[in-house]
């Protein structure tokens, strides 16, 4: 018998209410020992989806008012009997209530154990379980939408559709292998090739959309770079919405990388404001400049800032060259001043340029539009099926490779049993993606990344 587990389900901070969640066969029995309903009734006789008002009692003393909410298996988050005790959300009260629950016979829940039980009890598949953790850590609209959509089963449904088609193929091929003397209809051959190709293409679409999905959901690692005084820190502060970086006329003010995550419309940018690019004898500044170049190389997106009121210098030209290999939106700054820079050199080198006066502007809309267009995420639909992590992507990749190999074998008239091995390998990859055939290590690894209480 699985042990009955308990944990604080709400955050580790004072709040309006704090919830202690108990799950397992003895959940109601244990809750009944620490909770006394005001009307004197016992939780043992309470139906599922019902709540009682009363008090939490700890070592014979009333600790706090509480509401006990009872869920009866299998109609609960975990699929087991669950009781949620809501008390006033002070850390002390919540912890004392948990202690009382543990003293009454529950054991502390491990990280992610409630959701792991939900998965093991068939309440959700592995992609949905992963989306629970993603939903909790979502920082922006796209992330929240994408993980909620996955929780609702958008990815599972897409994968299950592919799986069903492949299982049909596998079953007919197994039949052909069992009765080798039967003629194979040309039409059947064509149908098989089409089904395998369609399945491979469905997975290919998911894989191709992965990078964009990650950019929208996880946020975009973005480097703000440029020569000293171009207006990098002013731009950073404009995007952040407050004074994060120090702005002065003195060159070399920003010496190390200043980081901040910001929401830009539906985008999340993880910004790094870097040291101004120039030759410097100052050891500390030189290290900062080195770091700026490294950051530029590793960043997904670069925002090179150019001062339109000064002639382009060698550092600007070098920056233009480096940006050729990067996804970059040129920020042509100080448009309120007389233009001296050769703007054509910039506009001809970059797919996207934004003209701005960072000091006077309050709008960042043009930058948002340019970034979205450059990354191809303008019409990004976060509620479409999306792969959420490398594990899911790798399962899809391996399944897709098997399917396209199977199509090639079919075209070359390789025997059906060999083709069926490839199709079965693809099926197994997809079953491990949804968790129907995932190893214990994979499952444990996924849930170990959850927080306790989820
Ligand atoms: P950084 O060295 O590239 O980080 O440049 P800063 O953001 O520190 O800006 C250098 C100087 O340029 C500061 O005095 C800013 O106030 C000024 N500055 C920044 N953006 C603009 C702008 O759009 N117009 C004008 N006129 N001055 C600006």
Short mmCIF file of C-alpha atoms in Angstrom, two decimals, residues 49 53 55 96 128 173 185 190 204 215 221 227 238 249 261 279 324 351 364 380 385 388:
data_model
loop_
_atom_site.label_atom_id
_atom_site.label_comp_id
_atom_site.label_asym_id
_atom_site.label_seq_id
_atom_site.Cartn_x
_atom_site.Cartn_y
_atom_site.Cartn_z
CA UNK A 49 -16.13 17.51 -3.24
CA UNK A 53 -15.57 24.55 8.50
CA UNK A 55 -10.61 24.00 13.71
CA UNK A 96 2.34 23.53 12.78
CA UNK A 128 0.78 16.84 -19.08
CA UNK A 173 2.34 -5.33 -41.42
CA UNK A 185 -2.09 -4.90 -52.83
CA UNK A 190 0.83 3.35 -51.17
CA UNK A 204 8.88 17.15 -38.10
CA UNK A 215 12.03 31.32 -27.36
CA UNK A 221 18.62 35.41 -24.17
CA UNK A 227 30.31 51.25 -28.62
CA UNK A 238 13.66 51.85 -21.28
CA UNK A 249 28.22 60.58 -20.58
CA UNK A 261 14.37 39.78 -17.50
CA UNK A 279 40.10 49.38 -27.13
CA UNK A 324 25.99 38.97 -39.75
CA UNK A 351 17.21 42.47 -41.86
CA UNK A 364 9.06 49.77 -27.14
CA UNK A 380 2.98 32.36 -32.73
CA UNK A 385 0.75 21.57 -29.56
CA UNK A 388 8.22 21.60 -24.02
#
